[in-house]
PDB file of C-alpha atoms in Angstrom:
ATOM      1  CA  UNK A  41      -3.098   3.705 -30.860  1.00 46.00           C
ATOM      2  CA  UNK A  42       0.603   3.797 -29.936  1.00 55.00           C
ATOM      3  CA  UNK A  43       0.289   7.382 -28.710  1.00 57.00           C
ATOM      4  CA  UNK A  44      -2.734   6.390 -26.644  1.00 55.00           C
ATOM      5  CA  UNK A  45      -0.823   3.526 -25.016  1.00 53.00           C
ATOM      6  CA  UNK A  46       2.145   5.819 -24.387  1.00 54.00           C
ATOM      7  CA  UNK A  47      -0.100   8.316 -22.620  1.00 55.00           C
ATOM      8  CA  UNK A  48      -1.620   5.509 -20.540  1.00 55.00           C
ATOM      9  CA  UNK A  49       1.778   4.306 -19.372  1.00 54.00           C
ATOM     10  CA  UNK A  50       2.922   7.842 -18.650  1.00 63.00           C
ATOM     11  CA  UNK A  51      -0.217   8.459 -16.605  1.00 80.00           C
ATOM     12  CA  UNK A  52       0.142   5.372 -14.404  1.00 80.00           C
ATOM     13  CA  UNK A  53       3.552   6.537 -13.177  1.00 81.00           C
ATOM     14  CA  UNK A  54       1.996   9.889 -12.251  1.00 83.00           C
ATOM     15  CA  UNK A  55      -1.042   8.260 -10.652  1.00 87.00           C
ATOM     16  CA  UNK A  56       1.193   6.037  -8.516  1.00 87.00           C
ATOM     17  CA  UNK A  57       2.472   9.180  -6.782  1.00 84.00           C
ATOM     18  CA  UNK A  58      -0.958   9.524  -5.171  1.00 88.00           C
ATOM     19  CA  UNK A  59      -0.624   6.132  -3.438  1.00 88.00           C
ATOM     20  CA  UNK A  60       2.078   7.173  -0.931  1.00 84.00           C
ATOM     21  CA  UNK A  61       0.343  10.546  -0.621  1.00 85.00           C
ATOM     22  CA  UNK A  62      -2.940   8.959   0.459  1.00 89.00           C
ATOM     23  CA  UNK A  63      -1.435   6.037   2.413  1.00 85.00           C
ATOM     24  CA  UNK A  64       1.046   8.263   4.221  1.00 80.00           C
ATOM     25  CA  UNK A  65      -1.780  10.613   5.146  1.00 81.00           C
ATOM     26  CA  UNK A  66      -3.864   7.655   6.310  1.00 83.00           C
ATOM     27  CA  UNK A  67      -1.067   6.525   8.599  1.00 77.00           C
ATOM     28  CA  UNK A  68      -0.922   9.950  10.254  1.00 75.00           C
ATOM     29  CA  UNK A  69      -4.690  10.211  10.664  1.00 83.00           C
ATOM     30  CA  UNK A  70      -4.932   6.621  11.897  1.00 82.00           C
ATOM     31  CA  UNK A  71      -2.431   7.385  14.665  1.00 78.00           C
ATOM     32  CA  UNK A  72      -4.950   9.844  16.098  1.00 83.00           C
ATOM     33  CA  UNK A  73      -8.083   7.778  15.436  1.00 89.00           C
ATOM     34  CA  UNK A  74      -6.727   4.772  17.376  1.00 86.00           C
ATOM     35  CA  UNK A  75      -6.329   6.997  20.440  1.00 87.00           C
ATOM     36  CA  UNK A  76     -10.134   7.239  20.526  1.00 93.00           C
ATOM     37  CA  UNK A  77     -11.239   3.776  19.364  1.00 93.00           C
ATOM     38  CA  UNK A  78      -9.432   0.395  19.234  1.00 92.00           C
ATOM     39  CA  UNK A  79      -7.250  -0.194  16.178  1.00 89.00           C
ATOM     40  CA  UNK A  80      -9.068  -3.232  14.764  1.00 93.00           C
ATOM     41  CA  UNK A  81     -12.413  -1.487  15.219  1.00 94.00           C
ATOM     42  CA  UNK A  82     -11.091   1.519  13.302  1.00 93.00           C
ATOM     43  CA  UNK A  83      -9.729  -0.716  10.530  1.00 92.00           C
ATOM     44  CA  UNK A  84     -13.064  -2.561  10.296  1.00 95.00           C
ATOM     45  CA  UNK A  85     -15.030   0.683   9.957  1.00 95.00           C
ATOM     46  CA  UNK A  86     -12.581   2.023   7.385  1.00 94.00           C
ATOM     47  CA  UNK A  87     -12.698  -0.958   5.056  1.00 94.00           C
ATOM     48  CA  UNK A  88     -16.364  -1.829   5.646  1.00 96.00           C
ATOM     49  CA  UNK A  89     -17.491   1.663   4.647  1.00 96.00           C
ATOM     50  CA  UNK A  90     -15.189   1.614   1.616  1.00 95.00           C
ATOM     51  CA  UNK A  91     -16.451  -1.843   0.641  1.00 94.00           C
ATOM     52  CA  UNK A  92     -20.093  -0.805   0.864  1.00 95.00           C
ATOM     53  CA  UNK A  93     -19.483   2.313  -1.249  1.00 94.00           C
ATOM     54  CA  UNK A  94     -17.598   0.295  -3.862  1.00 93.00           C
ATOM     55  CA  UNK A  95     -20.276  -2.420  -3.895  1.00 94.00           C
ATOM     56  CA  UNK A  96     -22.994   0.163  -4.580  1.00 94.00           C
ATOM     57  CA  UNK A  97     -20.904   1.815  -7.308  1.00 92.00           C
ATOM     58  CA  UNK A  98     -20.042  -1.486  -9.018  1.00 91.00           C
ATOM     59  CA  UNK A  99     -23.719  -2.517  -8.870  1.00 92.00           C
ATOM     60  CA  UNK A 100     -24.875   0.761 -10.434  1.00 90.00           C
ATOM     61  CA  UNK A 101     -22.239   0.417 -13.149  1.00 85.00           C
ATOM     62  CA  UNK A 102     -23.210  -3.262 -13.673  1.00 81.00           C
ATOM     63  CA  UNK A 103     -19.569  -4.305 -13.359  1.00 81.00           C
ATOM     64  CA  UNK A 104     -20.115  -7.424 -11.275  1.00 87.00           C
ATOM     65  CA  UNK A 105     -18.250 -10.160 -13.130  1.00 84.00           C
ATOM     66  CA  UNK A 106     -19.348 -13.486 -11.702  1.00 86.00           C
ATOM     67  CA  UNK A 107     -17.358 -15.493 -14.241  1.00 87.00           C
ATOM     68  CA  UNK A 108     -14.132 -13.748 -13.255  1.00 84.00           C
ATOM     69  CA  UNK A 109     -15.028 -14.177  -9.584  1.00 87.00           C
ATOM     70  CA  UNK A 110     -15.504 -17.930 -10.066  1.00 88.00           C
ATOM     71  CA  UNK A 111     -12.249 -18.171 -11.975  1.00 88.00           C
ATOM     72  CA  UNK A 112     -10.119 -15.996  -9.687  1.00 87.00           C
ATOM     73  CA  UNK A 113     -11.778 -16.457  -6.291  1.00 91.00           C
ATOM     74  CA  UNK A 114      -8.754 -18.182  -4.745  1.00 91.00           C
ATOM     75  CA  UNK A 115      -6.416 -15.391  -5.798  1.00 90.00           C
ATOM     76  CA  UNK A 116      -8.853 -12.672  -4.735  1.00 92.00           C
ATOM     77  CA  UNK A 117      -9.298 -14.373  -1.369  1.00 94.00           C
ATOM     78  CA  UNK A 118      -5.530 -14.525  -0.889  1.00 94.00           C
ATOM     79  CA  UNK A 119      -4.946 -10.839  -1.715  1.00 93.00           C
ATOM     80  CA  UNK A 120      -7.882  -9.931   0.552  1.00 95.00           C
ATOM     81  CA  UNK A 121      -6.428 -11.893   3.465  1.00 96.00           C
ATOM     82  CA  UNK A 122      -2.916 -10.515   2.911  1.00 95.00           C
ATOM     83  CA  UNK A 123      -3.395  -6.984   1.568  1.00 92.00           C
ATOM     84  CA  UNK A 124      -6.374  -5.947   3.710  1.00 94.00           C
ATOM     85  CA  UNK A 125      -6.884  -8.224   6.712  1.00 96.00           C
ATOM     86  CA  UNK A 126      -3.425  -9.594   7.469  1.00 95.00           C
ATOM     87  CA  UNK A 127      -1.408  -6.448   6.824  1.00 92.00           C
ATOM     88  CA  UNK A 128      -3.699  -4.129   8.806  1.00 90.00           C
ATOM     89  CA  UNK A 129      -4.393  -6.556  11.666  1.00 92.00           C
ATOM     90  CA  UNK A 130      -0.728  -7.402  12.265  1.00 91.00           C
ATOM     91  CA  UNK A 131       0.356  -3.787  11.762  1.00 84.00           C
ATOM     92  CA  UNK A 132      -2.000  -2.277  14.338  1.00 79.00           C
ATOM     93  CA  UNK A 133      -1.597  -5.140  16.803  1.00 84.00           C
ATOM     94  CA  UNK A 134       2.150  -4.699  16.539  1.00 83.00           C
ATOM     95  CA  UNK A 135       1.851  -1.077  17.627  1.00 75.00           C
ATOM     96  CA  UNK A 136       0.507  -2.328  20.972  1.00 76.00           C
ATOM     97  CA  UNK A 137       3.818  -4.046  21.731  1.00 81.00           C
ATOM     98  CA  UNK A 138       6.560  -2.105  19.955  1.00 73.00           C
ATOM     99  CA  UNK A 139       7.413   1.421  18.871  1.00 66.00           C
ATOM    100  CA  UNK A 140       6.264   3.067  15.666  1.00 65.00           C
ATOM    101  CA  UNK A 141       9.936   3.489  14.734  1.00 64.00           C
ATOM    102  CA  UNK A 142      10.590  -0.257  14.925  1.00 70.00           C
ATOM    103  CA  UNK A 143       7.470  -0.989  12.918  1.00 73.00           C
ATOM    104  CA  UNK A 144       8.206   1.625  10.282  1.00 72.00           C
ATOM    105  CA  UNK A 145      11.756   0.365   9.798  1.00 73.00           C
ATOM    106  CA  UNK A 146      10.521  -3.202   9.306  1.00 79.00           C
ATOM    107  CA  UNK A 147       7.818  -2.138   6.832  1.00 78.00           C
ATOM    108  CA  UNK A 148      10.380   0.052   5.028  1.00 77.00           C
ATOM    109  CA  UNK A 149      12.108  -3.117   3.779  1.00 81.00           C
ATOM    110  CA  UNK A 150       8.985  -4.116   1.787  1.00 84.00           C
ATOM    111  CA  UNK A 151      10.166  -2.713  -1.594  1.00 83.00           C
ATOM    112  CA  UNK A 152      13.402  -4.681  -1.233  1.00 82.00           C
ATOM    113  CA  UNK A 153      11.641  -7.997  -0.587  1.00 87.00           C
ATOM    114  CA  UNK A 154       9.002  -7.341  -3.259  1.00 86.00           C
ATOM    115  CA  UNK A 155      11.755  -6.678  -5.798  1.00 84.00           C
ATOM    116  CA  UNK A 156      13.684  -9.808  -4.811  1.00 85.00           C
ATOM    117  CA  UNK A 157      10.482 -11.847  -4.933  1.00 86.00           C
ATOM    118  CA  UNK A 158       9.603 -10.437  -8.356  1.00 84.00           C
ATOM    119  CA  UNK A 159      13.049 -11.363  -9.671  1.00 83.00           C
ATOM    120  CA  UNK A 160      12.943 -14.877  -8.207  1.00 84.00           C
ATOM    121  CA  UNK A 161       9.308 -15.835  -8.818  1.00 84.00           C
ATOM    122  CA  UNK A 162       7.937 -13.481 -11.484  1.00 78.00           C
ATOM    123  CA  UNK A 163      11.065 -13.518 -13.660  1.00 79.00           C
ATOM    124  CA  UNK A 164      11.440  -9.763 -13.582  1.00 77.00           C
ATOM    125  CA  UNK A 165      14.825  -8.443 -14.621  1.00 78.00           C
ATOM    126  CA  UNK A 166      17.301  -7.240 -12.014  1.00 79.00           C
ATOM    127  CA  UNK A 167      19.298  -4.182 -12.983  1.00 79.00           C
ATOM    128  CA  UNK A 168      21.925  -1.990 -11.374  1.00 81.00           C
ATOM    129  CA  UNK A 169      19.474   0.925 -11.614  1.00 79.00           C
ATOM    130  CA  UNK A 170      16.907  -0.936  -9.510  1.00 78.00           C
ATOM    131  CA  UNK A 171      19.597  -1.957  -7.008  1.00 83.00           C
ATOM    132  CA  UNK A 172      20.907   1.597  -6.619  1.00 85.00           C
ATOM    133  CA  UNK A 173      17.399   3.005  -6.220  1.00 81.00           C
ATOM    134  CA  UNK A 174      16.542   0.415  -3.547  1.00 81.00           C
ATOM    135  CA  UNK A 175      19.675   1.102  -1.486  1.00 86.00           C
ATOM    136  CA  UNK A 176      19.348   4.869  -1.835  1.00 85.00           C
ATOM    137  CA  UNK A 177      15.647   4.857  -0.938  1.00 81.00           C
ATOM    138  CA  UNK A 178      16.085   2.460   1.999  1.00 83.00           C
ATOM    139  CA  UNK A 179      18.865   4.579   3.531  1.00 86.00           C
ATOM    140  CA  UNK A 180      16.732   7.686   3.012  1.00 83.00           C
ATOM    141  CA  UNK A 181      13.708   6.050   4.670  1.00 80.00           C
ATOM    142  CA  UNK A 182      15.800   5.026   7.688  1.00 83.00           C
ATOM    143  CA  UNK A 183      17.061   8.605   8.047  1.00 84.00           C
ATOM    144  CA  UNK A 184      13.522   9.979   7.854  1.00 77.00           C
ATOM    145  CA  UNK A 185      12.144   7.519  10.413  1.00 76.00           C
ATOM    146  CA  UNK A 186      15.023   7.820  12.916  1.00 79.00           C
ATOM    147  CA  UNK A 187      15.360  11.583  12.297  1.00 74.00           C
ATOM    148  CA  UNK A 188      18.959  10.937  11.352  1.00 77.00           C
ATOM    149  CA  UNK A 189      19.884   9.882  14.885  1.00 79.00           C
ATOM    150  CA  UNK A 190      22.437   7.075  15.036  1.00 78.00           C
ATOM    151  CA  UNK A 191      21.747   6.676  18.770  1.00 80.00           C
ATOM    152  CA  UNK A 192      18.061   6.079  18.032  1.00 74.00           C
ATOM    153  CA  UNK A 193      18.933   3.410  15.483  1.00 75.00           C
ATOM    154  CA  UNK A 194      21.484   1.645  17.693  1.00 75.00           C
ATOM    155  CA  UNK A 195      19.234   1.712  20.770  1.00 75.00           C
ATOM    156  CA  UNK A 196      16.410  -0.172  19.053  1.00 69.00           C
ATOM    157  CA  UNK A 197      15.298  -3.303  20.890  1.00 71.00           C
ATOM    158  CA  UNK A 198      13.147  -6.035  19.393  1.00 72.00           C
ATOM    159  CA  UNK A 199      10.190  -7.897  20.913  1.00 78.00           C
ATOM    160  CA  UNK A 200       7.038  -9.821  19.965  1.00 83.00           C
ATOM    161  CA  UNK A 201       5.563  -6.661  18.482  1.00 83.00           C
ATOM    162  CA  UNK A 202       8.333  -6.716  15.901  1.00 84.00           C
ATOM    163  CA  UNK A 203       7.349 -10.289  14.990  1.00 88.00           C
ATOM    164  CA  UNK A 204       3.843  -8.976  14.319  1.00 90.00           C
ATOM    165  CA  UNK A 205       5.308  -6.307  12.050  1.00 87.00           C
ATOM    166  CA  UNK A 206       7.329  -8.974  10.246  1.00 89.00           C
ATOM    167  CA  UNK A 207       4.031 -10.828   9.719  1.00 93.00           C
ATOM    168  CA  UNK A 208       2.536  -7.585   8.335  1.00 91.00           C
ATOM    169  CA  UNK A 209       5.570  -7.214   6.080  1.00 90.00           C
ATOM    170  CA  UNK A 210       5.108 -10.776   4.808  1.00 94.00           C
ATOM    171  CA  UNK A 211       1.457 -10.069   4.034  1.00 95.00           C
ATOM    172  CA  UNK A 212       2.351  -6.888   2.159  1.00 91.00           C
ATOM    173  CA  UNK A 213       4.984  -8.665   0.065  1.00 91.00           C
ATOM    174  CA  UNK A 214       2.629 -11.552  -0.782  1.00 93.00           C
ATOM    175  CA  UNK A 215      -0.106  -9.082  -1.721  1.00 91.00           C
ATOM    176  CA  UNK A 216       2.204  -7.224  -4.113  1.00 87.00           C
ATOM    177  CA  UNK A 217       3.511 -10.403  -5.742  1.00 88.00           C
ATOM    178  CA  UNK A 218       0.290 -12.440  -5.936  1.00 88.00           C
ATOM    179  CA  UNK A 219      -1.677  -9.368  -7.008  1.00 83.00           C
ATOM    180  CA  UNK A 220       0.286  -9.300 -10.265  1.00 74.00           C
ATOM    181  CA  UNK A 221      -1.071 -12.715 -11.264  1.00 78.00           C
ATOM    182  CA  UNK A 222      -4.589 -12.020  -9.986  1.00 82.00           C
ATOM    183  CA  UNK A 223      -4.895  -8.728 -11.898  1.00 77.00           C
ATOM    184  CA  UNK A 224      -4.299 -10.316 -15.288  1.00 77.00           C
ATOM    185  CA  UNK A 225      -8.017 -10.449 -16.135  1.00 80.00           C
ATOM    186  CA  UNK A 226      -9.589  -8.664 -13.140  1.00 84.00           C
ATOM    187  CA  UNK A 227     -10.242  -4.922 -13.271  1.00 85.00           C
ATOM    188  CA  UNK A 228      -8.652  -2.850 -10.464  1.00 85.00           C
ATOM    189  CA  UNK A 229     -12.098  -1.550  -9.450  1.00 88.00           C
ATOM    190  CA  UNK A 230     -13.655  -5.010  -9.165  1.00 90.00           C
ATOM    191  CA  UNK A 231     -10.591  -6.410  -7.385  1.00 89.00           C
ATOM    192  CA  UNK A 232     -10.561  -3.559  -4.854  1.00 89.00           C
ATOM    193  CA  UNK A 233     -14.290  -4.049  -4.192  1.00 93.00           C
ATOM    194  CA  UNK A 234     -13.897  -7.762  -3.454  1.00 93.00           C
ATOM    195  CA  UNK A 235     -10.744  -7.166  -1.401  1.00 92.00           C
ATOM    196  CA  UNK A 236     -12.293  -4.537   0.867  1.00 95.00           C
ATOM    197  CA  UNK A 237     -15.492  -6.540   1.410  1.00 95.00           C
ATOM    198  CA  UNK A 238     -13.700  -9.798   2.281  1.00 96.00           C
ATOM    199  CA  UNK A 239     -10.988  -8.035   4.270  1.00 96.00           C
ATOM    200  CA  UNK A 240     -13.517  -6.060   6.328  1.00 96.00           C
ATOM    201  CA  UNK A 241     -15.401  -9.252   7.241  1.00 96.00           C
ATOM    202  CA  UNK A 242     -12.264 -10.850   8.685  1.00 96.00           C
ATOM    203  CA  UNK A 243     -11.292  -7.594  10.406  1.00 96.00           C
ATOM    204  CA  UNK A 244     -14.765  -7.415  11.958  1.00 96.00           C
ATOM    205  CA  UNK A 245     -14.459 -10.961  13.302  1.00 96.00           C
ATOM    206  CA  UNK A 246     -11.042 -10.231  14.833  1.00 94.00           C
ATOM    207  CA  UNK A 247     -12.257  -6.901  16.267  1.00 93.00           C
ATOM    208  CA  UNK A 248     -14.823  -8.657  18.452  1.00 92.00           C
ATOM    209  CA  UNK A 249     -11.983 -10.444  20.227  1.00 90.00           C
ATOM    210  CA  UNK A 250     -10.292  -7.085  20.857  1.00 87.00           C
ATOM    211  CA  UNK A 251     -13.554  -5.383  21.898  1.00 90.00           C
ATOM    212  CA  UNK A 252     -14.189  -1.666  22.156  1.00 92.00           C
ATOM    213  CA  UNK A 253     -17.126  -1.171  19.780  1.00 95.00           C
ATOM    214  CA  UNK A 254     -18.953   0.724  22.532  1.00 95.00           C
ATOM    215  CA  UNK A 255     -16.430   3.578  22.087  1.00 95.00           C
ATOM    216  CA  UNK A 256     -17.445   4.276  18.463  1.00 95.00           C
ATOM    217  CA  UNK A 257     -20.403   6.622  19.292  1.00 95.00           C
ATOM    218  CA  UNK A 258     -18.018   8.840  21.256  1.00 94.00           C
ATOM    219  CA  UNK A 259     -15.615   9.281  18.329  1.00 95.00           C
ATOM    220  CA  UNK A 260     -14.955  13.019  17.928  1.00 95.00           C
ATOM    221  CA  UNK A 261     -15.731  15.113  14.846  1.00 95.00           C
ATOM    222  CA  UNK A 262     -12.014  15.230  14.087  1.00 94.00           C
ATOM    223  CA  UNK A 263     -11.923  11.446  14.338  1.00 93.00           C
ATOM    224  CA  UNK A 264     -14.797  11.048  11.862  1.00 96.00           C
ATOM    225  CA  UNK A 265     -13.187  13.512   9.436  1.00 95.00           C
ATOM    226  CA  UNK A 266      -9.969  11.513   9.644  1.00 92.00           C
ATOM    227  CA  UNK A 267     -11.948   8.316   9.099  1.00 95.00           C
ATOM    228  CA  UNK A 268     -13.585   9.910   6.042  1.00 96.00           C
ATOM    229  CA  UNK A 269     -10.118  10.698   4.650  1.00 94.00           C
ATOM    230  CA  UNK A 270      -8.950   7.125   5.225  1.00 93.00           C
ATOM    231  CA  UNK A 271     -12.063   5.680   3.566  1.00 95.00           C
ATOM    232  CA  UNK A 272     -12.100   7.918   0.488  1.00 94.00           C
ATOM    233  CA  UNK A 273      -8.421   8.673  -0.113  1.00 92.00           C
ATOM    234  CA  UNK A 274      -6.547   5.894   1.658  1.00 90.00           C
ATOM    235  CA  UNK A 275      -8.843   3.052   0.579  1.00 90.00           C
ATOM    236  CA  UNK A 276     -11.185   3.889  -2.312  1.00 91.00           C
ATOM    237  CA  UNK A 277      -8.678   5.860  -4.373  1.00 91.00           C
ATOM    238  CA  UNK A 278      -5.383   4.542  -2.962  1.00 90.00           C
ATOM    239  CA  UNK A 279      -6.066   0.823  -3.380  1.00 88.00           C
ATOM    240  CA  UNK A 280      -7.643   1.225  -6.828  1.00 89.00           C
ATOM    241  CA  UNK A 281      -4.590   3.112  -8.101  1.00 90.00           C
ATOM    242  CA  UNK A 282      -2.185   0.639  -6.473  1.00 87.00           C
ATOM    243  CA  UNK A 283      -4.046  -2.344  -7.983  1.00 85.00           C
ATOM    244  CA  UNK A 284      -3.977  -0.583 -11.348  1.00 84.00           C
ATOM    245  CA  UNK A 285      -0.243  -0.093 -10.945  1.00 83.00           C
ATOM    246  CA  UNK A 286       0.258  -3.760 -10.060  1.00 78.00           C
ATOM    247  CA  UNK A 287      -1.725  -4.659 -13.182  1.00 76.00           C
ATOM    248  CA  UNK A 288       0.133  -2.371 -15.594  1.00 79.00           C
ATOM    249  CA  UNK A 289       3.740  -2.073 -14.391  1.00 75.00           C
ATOM    250  CA  UNK A 290       6.200  -4.440 -12.783  1.00 70.00           C
ATOM    251  CA  UNK A 291       5.836  -5.281  -9.097  1.00 71.00           C
ATOM    252  CA  UNK A 292       9.379  -4.064  -8.387  1.00 70.00           C
ATOM    253  CA  UNK A 293       8.638  -0.574  -9.734  1.00 73.00           C
ATOM    254  CA  UNK A 294       5.247  -0.430  -8.014  1.00 79.00           C
ATOM    255  CA  UNK A 295       6.823  -1.213  -4.645  1.00 77.00           C
ATOM    256  CA  UNK A 296       9.456   1.527  -5.030  1.00 76.00           C
ATOM    257  CA  UNK A 297       6.715   4.130  -4.603  1.00 82.00           C
ATOM    258  CA  UNK A 298       6.022   2.814  -1.090  1.00 79.00           C
ATOM    259  CA  UNK A 299       9.306   4.389   0.018  1.00 77.00           C
ATOM    260  CA  UNK A 300       7.584   7.758  -0.315  1.00 80.00           C
ATOM    261  CA  UNK A 301       5.023   6.870   2.380  1.00 78.00           C
ATOM    262  CA  UNK A 302       7.215   7.791   5.408  1.00 76.00           C
ATOM    263  CA  UNK A 303       7.931  11.154   3.766  1.00 78.00           C
ATOM    264  CA  UNK A 304       4.233  11.933   3.424  1.00 78.00           C
ATOM    265  CA  UNK A 305       3.554  10.689   6.965  1.00 74.00           C
ATOM    266  CA  UNK A 306       6.235  13.010   8.324  1.00 77.00           C
ATOM    267  CA  UNK A 307       4.957  15.995   6.340  1.00 80.00           C
ATOM    268  CA  UNK A 308       1.361  15.362   7.439  1.00 76.00           C
ATOM    269  CA  UNK A 309       2.490  15.171  11.060  1.00 74.00           C
ATOM    270  CA  UNK A 310       4.325  18.479  10.685  1.00 78.00           C
ATOM    271  CA  UNK A 311       1.416  20.269   8.995  1.00 79.00           C
ATOM    272  CA  UNK A 312      -1.500  18.855  11.011  1.00 73.00           C
ATOM    273  CA  UNK A 313      -0.119  17.741  14.355  1.00 67.00           C
ATOM    274  CA  UNK A 314       2.665  20.278  15.041  1.00 70.00           C
ATOM    275  CA  UNK A 315       5.494  17.768  14.784  1.00 72.00           C
ATOM    276  CA  UNK A 316       9.003  18.989  14.021  1.00 77.00           C
ATOM    277  CA  UNK A 317      11.279  18.113  11.128  1.00 79.00           C
ATOM    278  CA  UNK A 318      15.088  18.131  11.021  1.00 81.00           C
ATOM    279  CA  UNK A 319      17.487  18.892   8.194  1.00 84.00           C
ATOM    280  CA  UNK A 320      18.622  15.264   8.335  1.00 83.00           C
ATOM    281  CA  UNK A 321      15.063  14.138   7.620  1.00 80.00           C
ATOM    282  CA  UNK A 322      14.915  16.540   4.683  1.00 85.00           C
ATOM    283  CA  UNK A 323      18.166  14.986   3.402  1.00 88.00           C
ATOM    284  CA  UNK A 324      16.614  11.529   3.794  1.00 84.00           C
ATOM    285  CA  UNK A 325      13.542  12.649   1.845  1.00 80.00           C
ATOM    286  CA  UNK A 326      15.731  13.884  -0.999  1.00 86.00           C
ATOM    287  CA  UNK A 327      17.503  10.511  -1.093  1.00 85.00           C
ATOM    288  CA  UNK A 328      14.175   8.681  -1.290  1.00 81.00           C
ATOM    289  CA  UNK A 329      12.959  10.951  -4.089  1.00 80.00           C
ATOM    290  CA  UNK A 330      16.199  10.351  -5.978  1.00 85.00           C
ATOM    291  CA  UNK A 331      15.767   6.599  -5.540  1.00 80.00           C
ATOM    292  CA  UNK A 332      12.216   6.666  -6.880  1.00 77.00           C
ATOM    293  CA  UNK A 333      13.297   8.844  -9.797  1.00 77.00           C
ATOM    294  CA  UNK A 334      16.167   6.504 -10.699  1.00 79.00           C
ATOM    295  CA  UNK A 335      13.872   3.472 -10.614  1.00 71.00           C
ATOM    296  CA  UNK A 336      11.079   4.968 -12.711  1.00 65.00           C
ATOM    297  CA  UNK A 337      12.916   7.279 -15.136  1.00 68.00           C
ATOM    298  CA  UNK A 338      12.941   6.251 -18.784  1.00 58.00           C
ATOM    299  CA  UNK A 339      10.673   3.311 -17.935  1.00 50.00           C
ATOM    300  CA  UNK A 340       7.752   4.096 -20.196  1.00 45.00           C
ATOM    301  CA  UNK A 341       9.268   2.607 -23.319  1.00 46.00           C
ATOM    302  CA  UNK A 342      10.269  -0.542 -21.467  1.00 48.00           C
ATOM    303  CA  UNK A 343       6.825  -0.802 -19.925  1.00 46.00           C
ATOM    304  CA  UNK A 344       5.267  -0.667 -23.394  1.00 47.00           C
ATOM    305  CA  UNK A 345       7.395  -3.621 -24.487  1.00 45.00           C
ATOM    306  CA  UNK A 346       6.449  -5.490 -21.297  1.00 44.00           C
ATOM    307  CA  UNK A 347       2.704  -4.943 -21.737  1.00 45.00           C
ATOM    308  CA  UNK A 348       2.934  -5.874 -25.427  1.00 47.00           C
ATOM    309  CA  UNK A 349       4.591  -9.162 -24.497  1.00 48.00           C
ATOM    310  CA  UNK A 350       1.973  -9.800 -21.811  1.00 46.00           C
ATOM    311  CA  UNK A 351      -0.831  -9.035 -24.309  1.00 44.00           C
ATOM    312  CA  UNK A 352       0.650 -11.474 -26.806  1.00 47.00           C
ATOM    313  CA  UNK A 353       0.774 -14.176 -24.113  1.00 44.00           C
ATOM    314  CA  UNK A 354      -2.937 -13.664 -23.424  1.00 43.00           C
ATOM    315  CA  UNK A 355      -3.761 -14.084 -27.126  1.00 42.00           C
TER     316      UNK A 355
END
């Protein structure tokens, strides 16, 4: 049994690597999709399609848990409004008023605030290893986003779009912290299904104020392929793995993986959209990878103790 648990905890750290891979790729593909259809319309289609697919799958598997839904509906509603609706709505609206660099830099601070929140409110332990990994990863992310240009960093100006990104950041932090409590007795699959369905409803309502649904039929084949990637990889697989990570490992360690997202976004842009990459960005990527490694190395044994304590509390 112990070997089985050890393998499970080893596997979740490996699975979490797919989250930044899929979310970083979704960011790159979304940048092109929103040039053809409005951002909130694209987000609605993405999460509505994912929600419908998950609903069908959960129904076939007979995994609808009404008792859990009645017990945890407030928490599930909150993570739906923050993790799906709020984060995506504020993020894409913010792009209409500020640069992607500004937005990315603001969102890059999410692991830091999630870790601080976990220490303050979830009683997670602060360690020098976590602190070093956060600083190292944050500096690396800034280098990747600004392409290592000090002039780019110093010339940043802030506006109302940045306030929208701060709202998106707040939603992302709340989602990561509240999700830990919600996932105690809710399966990642069921939680992701409810989240995408509720989130897509609120996104749909907000999209009607933005308008632009008449542009959907003219979405190109490339656009639909990119949408398919976002639905399957970025939402169905990405959110299920992330929710599983939130359930099984500490919120601070889960959030560290988000630092890898800008790396994946940059690499996708280079491979698919002919963007360029500098040696400074490569240096920043190495720093981020080192930060993630420091935070997650030799964590399996500690995670086993943590889950054992949590299991005892349930009993």
